[in-house]
């Protein structure tokens, strides 16, 4: 029996609280090209869920990483077209960029000018979760010289920074913006990650929030968080730039 993907989330639209923006800048909803949605049917369901959160514009960001997801503009475009065809006329505005792991593969993309920026020439970059990029500030400067505006994805998830919080200040003051995950604030990755996320907000270091949506488990966790008093209090502290990316 075929599974009804639109029943994945067990929430009525009327019960769902909206996110505090209409543009989401980080997700993995393009089918079959990274560790996000495995197929078009899942992707369509995830897009519908994002619409229920009040998202009207999706800048989706498949992984580009060495040896695992060595995506190119061509591979991303082909999968993106499958999703757009499946969504039809009811689709929200969806464009794609990428989430670039800072590795040798990324340095080749930078050198060969084959990056896919977000609007405003922003570039979403990420560290490995095992160790930081060896010259992050140097790379940020190199990207800026090329006219890009770097955004560090989910800085709250890099545990090797937790005992040296001054590193966050150093990176942020170098001109690199920060994008936090809703899942971190919801406690999905644990208490310590959640605490760092709130600390970054209190410091005023958070420019963007993103769903980083990969699957139905993520969707459920975010939806549940949106129902909480904690979420309603949090929104008052945010000054996000998501909807400024044009």
PDB file of C-alpha atoms in Angstrom:
ATOM      1  CA  UNK A   1       0.000   0.000   0.000  1.00  0.00           C
ATOM      2  CA  UNK A   2       1.409   3.359  -1.030  1.00  0.00           C
ATOM      3  CA  UNK A   3       2.127   5.712   1.849  1.00  0.00           C
ATOM      4  CA  UNK A   4       0.330   9.055   1.886  1.00  0.00           C
ATOM      5  CA  UNK A   5       3.213  11.479   2.306  1.00  0.00           C
ATOM      6  CA  UNK A   6       0.895  14.385   3.050  1.00  0.00           C
ATOM      7  CA  UNK A   7      -0.160  12.657   6.267  1.00  0.00           C
ATOM      8  CA  UNK A   8       3.379  12.570   7.580  1.00  0.00           C
ATOM      9  CA  UNK A   9       3.178  15.383  10.027  1.00  0.00           C
ATOM     10  CA  UNK A  10      -0.079  14.725  11.907  1.00  0.00           C
ATOM     11  CA  UNK A  11      -0.856  18.421  12.306  1.00  0.00           C
ATOM     12  CA  UNK A  12      -3.795  20.382  11.032  1.00  0.00           C
ATOM     13  CA  UNK A  13      -2.838  23.549   9.199  1.00  0.00           C
ATOM     14  CA  UNK A  14      -4.966  25.604  11.580  1.00  0.00           C
ATOM     15  CA  UNK A  15      -2.881  24.281  14.511  1.00  0.00           C
ATOM     16  CA  UNK A  16       0.469  25.247  13.027  1.00  0.00           C
ATOM     17  CA  UNK A  17       2.196  28.436  14.172  1.00  0.00           C
ATOM     18  CA  UNK A  18       4.069  30.405  11.532  1.00  0.00           C
ATOM     19  CA  UNK A  19       7.796  31.005  11.501  1.00  0.00           C
ATOM     20  CA  UNK A  20       8.843  34.650  11.981  1.00  0.00           C
ATOM     21  CA  UNK A  21       9.858  35.006   8.331  1.00  0.00           C
ATOM     22  CA  UNK A  22       8.566  34.040   4.897  1.00  0.00           C
ATOM     23  CA  UNK A  23      11.948  33.166   3.329  1.00  0.00           C
ATOM     24  CA  UNK A  24      13.794  30.051   4.508  1.00  0.00           C
ATOM     25  CA  UNK A  25      17.452  29.960   3.485  1.00  0.00           C
ATOM     26  CA  UNK A  26      18.618  26.480   4.519  1.00  0.00           C
ATOM     27  CA  UNK A  27      17.006  23.157   3.649  1.00  0.00           C
ATOM     28  CA  UNK A  28      17.674  19.863   1.909  1.00  0.00           C
ATOM     29  CA  UNK A  29      14.432  19.282   0.025  1.00  0.00           C
ATOM     30  CA  UNK A  30      15.797  18.643  -3.463  1.00  0.00           C
ATOM     31  CA  UNK A  31      15.320  14.902  -3.996  1.00  0.00           C
ATOM     32  CA  UNK A  32      18.032  12.285  -4.115  1.00  0.00           C
ATOM     33  CA  UNK A  33      21.227  14.346  -4.166  1.00  0.00           C
ATOM     34  CA  UNK A  34      22.342  14.489  -0.526  1.00  0.00           C
ATOM     35  CA  UNK A  35      21.298  13.226   2.918  1.00  0.00           C
ATOM     36  CA  UNK A  36      18.006  15.105   2.741  1.00  0.00           C
ATOM     37  CA  UNK A  37      14.853  14.084   0.907  1.00  0.00           C
ATOM     38  CA  UNK A  38      15.353  10.711  -0.804  1.00  0.00           C
ATOM     39  CA  UNK A  39      12.719  11.144  -3.510  1.00  0.00           C
ATOM     40  CA  UNK A  40      10.259  13.538  -5.107  1.00  0.00           C
ATOM     41  CA  UNK A  41       7.307  12.370  -3.008  1.00  0.00           C
ATOM     42  CA  UNK A  42       9.109  13.199   0.234  1.00  0.00           C
ATOM     43  CA  UNK A  43      10.238  16.511  -1.200  1.00  0.00           C
ATOM     44  CA  UNK A  44       6.704  17.561  -2.094  1.00  0.00           C
ATOM     45  CA  UNK A  45       5.504  16.722   1.415  1.00  0.00           C
ATOM     46  CA  UNK A  46       8.332  18.720   2.995  1.00  0.00           C
ATOM     47  CA  UNK A  47       7.532  21.725   0.815  1.00  0.00           C
ATOM     48  CA  UNK A  48       3.875  21.535   1.831  1.00  0.00           C
ATOM     49  CA  UNK A  49       4.923  21.503   5.487  1.00  0.00           C
ATOM     50  CA  UNK A  50       7.085  24.569   4.978  1.00  0.00           C
ATOM     51  CA  UNK A  51       4.123  26.344   3.415  1.00  0.00           C
ATOM     52  CA  UNK A  52       2.079  25.533   6.525  1.00  0.00           C
ATOM     53  CA  UNK A  53       4.772  27.267   8.584  1.00  0.00           C
ATOM     54  CA  UNK A  54       4.144  30.402   6.538  1.00  0.00           C
ATOM     55  CA  UNK A  55       7.141  30.026   4.238  1.00  0.00           C
ATOM     56  CA  UNK A  56       6.446  31.567   0.839  1.00  0.00           C
ATOM     57  CA  UNK A  57       9.959  31.528  -0.563  1.00  0.00           C
ATOM     58  CA  UNK A  58      12.433  28.668  -0.231  1.00  0.00           C
ATOM     59  CA  UNK A  59      16.131  29.052  -0.959  1.00  0.00           C
ATOM     60  CA  UNK A  60      17.117  25.411  -0.708  1.00  0.00           C
ATOM     61  CA  UNK A  61      20.734  24.424  -0.149  1.00  0.00           C
ATOM     62  CA  UNK A  62      21.877  20.891  -1.026  1.00  0.00           C
ATOM     63  CA  UNK A  63      25.211  19.770   0.354  1.00  0.00           C
ATOM     64  CA  UNK A  64      28.377  20.175  -1.657  1.00  0.00           C
ATOM     65  CA  UNK A  65      31.020  18.092   0.112  1.00  0.00           C
ATOM     66  CA  UNK A  66      34.135  16.279  -0.947  1.00  0.00           C
ATOM     67  CA  UNK A  67      33.751  12.524  -1.634  1.00  0.00           C
ATOM     68  CA  UNK A  68      30.167  12.306  -0.365  1.00  0.00           C
ATOM     69  CA  UNK A  69      27.983  14.870  -2.158  1.00  0.00           C
ATOM     70  CA  UNK A  70      30.126  16.409  -4.860  1.00  0.00           C
ATOM     71  CA  UNK A  71      27.204  18.245  -6.392  1.00  0.00           C
ATOM     72  CA  UNK A  72      27.578  20.705  -9.242  1.00  0.00           C
ATOM     73  CA  UNK A  73      25.202  23.266 -10.753  1.00  0.00           C
ATOM     74  CA  UNK A  74      24.248  20.582 -13.290  1.00  0.00           C
ATOM     75  CA  UNK A  75      23.347  17.822 -10.796  1.00  0.00           C
ATOM     76  CA  UNK A  76      21.404  20.228  -8.611  1.00  0.00           C
ATOM     77  CA  UNK A  77      19.504  21.717 -11.559  1.00  0.00           C
ATOM     78  CA  UNK A  78      18.406  18.287 -12.820  1.00  0.00           C
ATOM     79  CA  UNK A  79      16.961  17.233  -9.436  1.00  0.00           C
ATOM     80  CA  UNK A  80      15.471  20.691  -8.839  1.00  0.00           C
ATOM     81  CA  UNK A  81      13.570  20.454 -12.124  1.00  0.00           C
ATOM     82  CA  UNK A  82      12.025  17.142 -11.047  1.00  0.00           C
ATOM     83  CA  UNK A  83      10.731  18.765  -7.865  1.00  0.00           C
ATOM     84  CA  UNK A  84       9.366  21.804  -9.663  1.00  0.00           C
ATOM     85  CA  UNK A  85       7.531  19.587 -12.140  1.00  0.00           C
ATOM     86  CA  UNK A  86       5.997  17.528  -9.329  1.00  0.00           C
ATOM     87  CA  UNK A  87       4.826  20.609  -7.416  1.00  0.00           C
ATOM     88  CA  UNK A  88       3.092  22.153 -10.398  1.00  0.00           C
ATOM     89  CA  UNK A  89       1.308  25.491 -10.231  1.00  0.00           C
ATOM     90  CA  UNK A  90       0.751  25.384  -6.464  1.00  0.00           C
ATOM     91  CA  UNK A  91       4.471  25.588  -5.729  1.00  0.00           C
ATOM     92  CA  UNK A  92       5.861  28.402  -3.611  1.00  0.00           C
ATOM     93  CA  UNK A  93       8.821  30.295  -4.991  1.00  0.00           C
ATOM     94  CA  UNK A  94      11.772  27.902  -4.822  1.00  0.00           C
ATOM     95  CA  UNK A  95      15.314  28.686  -5.891  1.00  0.00           C
ATOM     96  CA  UNK A  96      18.502  26.827  -5.070  1.00  0.00           C
ATOM     97  CA  UNK A  97      21.934  27.657  -3.800  1.00  0.00           C
ATOM     98  CA  UNK A  98      24.121  25.210  -1.854  1.00  0.00           C
ATOM     99  CA  UNK A  99      25.591  24.508   1.561  1.00  0.00           C
ATOM    100  CA  UNK A 100      29.323  24.323   0.982  1.00  0.00           C
ATOM    101  CA  UNK A 101      31.537  22.246   3.245  1.00  0.00           C
ATOM    102  CA  UNK A 102      34.858  24.055   3.578  1.00  0.00           C
ATOM    103  CA  UNK A 103      37.202  21.478   2.085  1.00  0.00           C
ATOM    104  CA  UNK A 104      39.490  21.009  -0.917  1.00  0.00           C
ATOM    105  CA  UNK A 105      36.503  20.531  -3.199  1.00  0.00           C
ATOM    106  CA  UNK A 106      35.089  23.891  -2.109  1.00  0.00           C
ATOM    107  CA  UNK A 107      38.422  25.616  -2.700  1.00  0.00           C
ATOM    108  CA  UNK A 108      38.322  24.299  -6.285  1.00  0.00           C
ATOM    109  CA  UNK A 109      34.806  25.700  -6.712  1.00  0.00           C
ATOM    110  CA  UNK A 110      36.001  29.070  -5.439  1.00  0.00           C
ATOM    111  CA  UNK A 111      39.052  29.044  -7.710  1.00  0.00           C
ATOM    112  CA  UNK A 112      37.030  28.031 -10.789  1.00  0.00           C
ATOM    113  CA  UNK A 113      34.166  30.477 -10.093  1.00  0.00           C
ATOM    114  CA  UNK A 114      31.442  27.819 -10.082  1.00  0.00           C
ATOM    115  CA  UNK A 115      29.744  28.748  -6.817  1.00  0.00           C
ATOM    116  CA  UNK A 116      25.955  29.030  -6.602  1.00  0.00           C
ATOM    117  CA  UNK A 117      25.306  32.012  -4.320  1.00  0.00           C
ATOM    118  CA  UNK A 118      22.165  32.913  -2.453  1.00  0.00           C
ATOM    119  CA  UNK A 119      20.584  36.253  -3.431  1.00  0.00           C
ATOM    120  CA  UNK A 120      22.813  39.217  -2.706  1.00  0.00           C
ATOM    121  CA  UNK A 121      25.915  37.119  -3.412  1.00  0.00           C
ATOM    122  CA  UNK A 122      25.681  35.389  -0.039  1.00  0.00           C
ATOM    123  CA  UNK A 123      27.422  32.032   0.335  1.00  0.00           C
ATOM    124  CA  UNK A 124      26.367  29.437   2.920  1.00  0.00           C
ATOM    125  CA  UNK A 125      29.429  27.642   4.295  1.00  0.00           C
ATOM    126  CA  UNK A 126      29.850  24.969   6.943  1.00  0.00           C
ATOM    127  CA  UNK A 127      32.602  23.376   8.973  1.00  0.00           C
ATOM    128  CA  UNK A 128      33.039  19.666   9.406  1.00  0.00           C
ATOM    129  CA  UNK A 129      31.511  18.514  12.689  1.00  0.00           C
ATOM    130  CA  UNK A 130      34.804  16.804  13.553  1.00  0.00           C
ATOM    131  CA  UNK A 131      37.171  19.739  13.198  1.00  0.00           C
ATOM    132  CA  UNK A 132      37.121  23.350  11.993  1.00  0.00           C
ATOM    133  CA  UNK A 133      38.466  24.453   8.653  1.00  0.00           C
ATOM    134  CA  UNK A 134      42.175  25.159   9.092  1.00  0.00           C
ATOM    135  CA  UNK A 135      42.030  28.814   7.945  1.00  0.00           C
ATOM    136  CA  UNK A 136      38.432  29.956   8.332  1.00  0.00           C
ATOM    137  CA  UNK A 137      39.215  33.659   8.670  1.00  0.00           C
ATOM    138  CA  UNK A 138      41.507  33.524   5.651  1.00  0.00           C
ATOM    139  CA  UNK A 139      38.807  31.845   3.571  1.00  0.00           C
ATOM    140  CA  UNK A 140      36.209  34.374   4.719  1.00  0.00           C
ATOM    141  CA  UNK A 141      38.548  37.154   3.577  1.00  0.00           C
ATOM    142  CA  UNK A 142      39.146  35.421   0.234  1.00  0.00           C
ATOM    143  CA  UNK A 143      35.395  35.120  -0.360  1.00  0.00           C
ATOM    144  CA  UNK A 144      34.882  38.755   0.544  1.00  0.00           C
ATOM    145  CA  UNK A 145      37.575  39.801  -1.939  1.00  0.00           C
ATOM    146  CA  UNK A 146      35.614  37.944  -4.611  1.00  0.00           C
ATOM    147  CA  UNK A 147      32.473  39.902  -3.692  1.00  0.00           C
ATOM    148  CA  UNK A 148      30.729  37.215  -1.640  1.00  0.00           C
ATOM    149  CA  UNK A 149      29.020  37.630   1.716  1.00  0.00           C
ATOM    150  CA  UNK A 150      29.735  34.465   3.739  1.00  0.00           C
ATOM    151  CA  UNK A 151      27.175  32.983   6.117  1.00  0.00           C
ATOM    152  CA  UNK A 152      28.332  30.283   8.537  1.00  0.00           C
ATOM    153  CA  UNK A 153      25.694  27.560   8.808  1.00  0.00           C
ATOM    154  CA  UNK A 154      24.672  26.359  12.284  1.00  0.00           C
ATOM    155  CA  UNK A 155      27.705  27.625  14.267  1.00  0.00           C
ATOM    156  CA  UNK A 156      25.970  26.377  17.406  1.00  0.00           C
ATOM    157  CA  UNK A 157      26.602  22.788  16.327  1.00  0.00           C
ATOM    158  CA  UNK A 158      30.408  22.937  16.284  1.00  0.00           C
ATOM    159  CA  UNK A 159      31.212  21.460  19.684  1.00  0.00           C
ATOM    160  CA  UNK A 160      34.940  22.231  19.416  1.00  0.00           C
ATOM    161  CA  UNK A 161      34.078  25.949  19.840  1.00  0.00           C
ATOM    162  CA  UNK A 162      32.057  25.526  23.046  1.00  0.00           C
ATOM    163  CA  UNK A 163      34.949  25.967  25.476  1.00  0.00           C
ATOM    164  CA  UNK A 164      36.402  28.903  23.552  1.00  0.00           C
ATOM    165  CA  UNK A 165      33.429  31.133  22.867  1.00  0.00           C
ATOM    166  CA  UNK A 166      35.690  34.035  21.941  1.00  0.00           C
ATOM    167  CA  UNK A 167      36.161  32.229  18.618  1.00  0.00           C
ATOM    168  CA  UNK A 168      32.531  33.007  17.783  1.00  0.00           C
ATOM    169  CA  UNK A 169      33.166  36.703  18.412  1.00  0.00           C
ATOM    170  CA  UNK A 170      36.323  36.600  16.299  1.00  0.00           C
ATOM    171  CA  UNK A 171      34.557  34.934  13.361  1.00  0.00           C
ATOM    172  CA  UNK A 172      31.524  37.197  13.564  1.00  0.00           C
ATOM    173  CA  UNK A 173      33.645  40.343  13.739  1.00  0.00           C
ATOM    174  CA  UNK A 174      35.484  39.222  10.601  1.00  0.00           C
ATOM    175  CA  UNK A 175      32.296  39.946   8.668  1.00  0.00           C
ATOM    176  CA  UNK A 176      30.893  36.416   8.524  1.00  0.00           C
ATOM    177  CA  UNK A 177      27.182  36.240   9.317  1.00  0.00           C
ATOM    178  CA  UNK A 178      25.648  33.400  11.358  1.00  0.00           C
ATOM    179  CA  UNK A 179      22.657  31.179  10.564  1.00  0.00           C
ATOM    180  CA  UNK A 180      21.157  29.112  13.396  1.00  0.00           C
ATOM    181  CA  UNK A 181      18.926  26.051  13.098  1.00  0.00           C
ATOM    182  CA  UNK A 182      15.419  25.881  14.559  1.00  0.00           C
ATOM    183  CA  UNK A 183      16.193  22.299  15.502  1.00  0.00           C
ATOM    184  CA  UNK A 184      19.006  23.464  17.763  1.00  0.00           C
ATOM    185  CA  UNK A 185      16.680  25.842  19.595  1.00  0.00           C
ATOM    186  CA  UNK A 186      14.157  23.017  19.957  1.00  0.00           C
ATOM    187  CA  UNK A 187      16.759  20.849  21.719  1.00  0.00           C
ATOM    188  CA  UNK A 188      16.909  18.332  18.878  1.00  0.00           C
ATOM    189  CA  UNK A 189      20.723  18.112  19.075  1.00  0.00           C
ATOM    190  CA  UNK A 190      20.920  18.191  22.854  1.00  0.00           C
ATOM    191  CA  UNK A 191      21.022  20.649  25.733  1.00  0.00           C
ATOM    192  CA  UNK A 192      24.549  21.948  25.144  1.00  0.00           C
ATOM    193  CA  UNK A 193      23.883  22.850  21.514  1.00  0.00           C
ATOM    194  CA  UNK A 194      20.628  24.508  22.556  1.00  0.00           C
ATOM    195  CA  UNK A 195      22.423  26.579  25.190  1.00  0.00           C
ATOM    196  CA  UNK A 196      25.025  27.794  22.701  1.00  0.00           C
ATOM    197  CA  UNK A 197      22.252  28.738  20.270  1.00  0.00           C
ATOM    198  CA  UNK A 198      20.562  30.881  22.898  1.00  0.00           C
ATOM    199  CA  UNK A 199      23.903  32.396  23.913  1.00  0.00           C
ATOM    200  CA  UNK A 200      24.532  33.455  20.300  1.00  0.00           C
ATOM    201  CA  UNK A 201      21.105  35.088  20.185  1.00  0.00           C
ATOM    202  CA  UNK A 202      21.761  36.967  23.424  1.00  0.00           C
ATOM    203  CA  UNK A 203      25.090  38.198  22.010  1.00  0.00           C
ATOM    204  CA  UNK A 204      23.329  39.535  18.918  1.00  0.00           C
ATOM    205  CA  UNK A 205      25.295  37.263  16.606  1.00  0.00           C
ATOM    206  CA  UNK A 206      22.345  35.678  14.785  1.00  0.00           C
ATOM    207  CA  UNK A 207      21.474  37.074  11.358  1.00  0.00           C
ATOM    208  CA  UNK A 208      19.430  34.200   9.960  1.00  0.00           C
ATOM    209  CA  UNK A 209      17.462  31.202  11.139  1.00  0.00           C
ATOM    210  CA  UNK A 210      16.857  28.174   8.956  1.00  0.00           C
ATOM    211  CA  UNK A 211      14.910  24.956   9.106  1.00  0.00           C
ATOM    212  CA  UNK A 212      17.822  22.839   7.783  1.00  0.00           C
ATOM    213  CA  UNK A 213      14.954  20.527   6.892  1.00  0.00           C
ATOM    214  CA  UNK A 214      16.010  17.038   5.782  1.00  0.00           C
ATOM    215  CA  UNK A 215      13.158  14.702   6.660  1.00  0.00           C
ATOM    216  CA  UNK A 216       9.855  14.156   8.446  1.00  0.00           C
ATOM    217  CA  UNK A 217      11.517  13.804  11.874  1.00  0.00           C
ATOM    218  CA  UNK A 218      12.882  17.322  11.495  1.00  0.00           C
ATOM    219  CA  UNK A 219       9.479  18.575  10.395  1.00  0.00           C
ATOM    220  CA  UNK A 220       7.754  17.102  13.419  1.00  0.00           C
ATOM    221  CA  UNK A 221      10.348  18.482  15.838  1.00  0.00           C
ATOM    222  CA  UNK A 222      10.046  21.998  14.413  1.00  0.00           C
ATOM    223  CA  UNK A 223       6.243  21.881  14.375  1.00  0.00           C
ATOM    224  CA  UNK A 224       6.176  20.785  18.019  1.00  0.00           C
ATOM    225  CA  UNK A 225       8.579  23.583  18.990  1.00  0.00           C
ATOM    226  CA  UNK A 226       6.385  26.167  17.278  1.00  0.00           C
ATOM    227  CA  UNK A 227       3.558  25.243  19.661  1.00  0.00           C
ATOM    228  CA  UNK A 228       5.546  26.114  22.798  1.00  0.00           C
ATOM    229  CA  UNK A 229       5.638  29.186  25.026  1.00  0.00           C
ATOM    230  CA  UNK A 230       9.415  29.090  24.638  1.00  0.00           C
ATOM    231  CA  UNK A 231       9.049  29.758  20.910  1.00  0.00           C
ATOM    232  CA  UNK A 232       6.726  32.702  21.481  1.00  0.00           C
ATOM    233  CA  UNK A 233       9.191  34.266  23.928  1.00  0.00           C
ATOM    234  CA  UNK A 234      12.112  33.617  21.603  1.00  0.00           C
ATOM    235  CA  UNK A 235      10.544  35.408  18.637  1.00  0.00           C
ATOM    236  CA  UNK A 236      10.597  38.674  20.561  1.00  0.00           C
ATOM    237  CA  UNK A 237      14.403  38.500  20.796  1.00  0.00           C
ATOM    238  CA  UNK A 238      15.070  37.932  17.114  1.00  0.00           C
ATOM    239  CA  UNK A 239      16.073  40.464  14.474  1.00  0.00           C
ATOM    240  CA  UNK A 240      16.391  38.300  11.399  1.00  0.00           C
ATOM    241  CA  UNK A 241      17.508  39.150   7.870  1.00  0.00           C
ATOM    242  CA  UNK A 242      15.857  36.209   6.093  1.00  0.00           C
ATOM    243  CA  UNK A 243      13.337  38.327   4.232  1.00  0.00           C
ATOM    244  CA  UNK A 244      15.966  40.856   3.116  1.00  0.00           C
ATOM    245  CA  UNK A 245      17.591  38.400   0.702  1.00  0.00           C
ATOM    246  CA  UNK A 246      16.275  39.579  -2.653  1.00  0.00           C
TER     247      UNK A 246
END
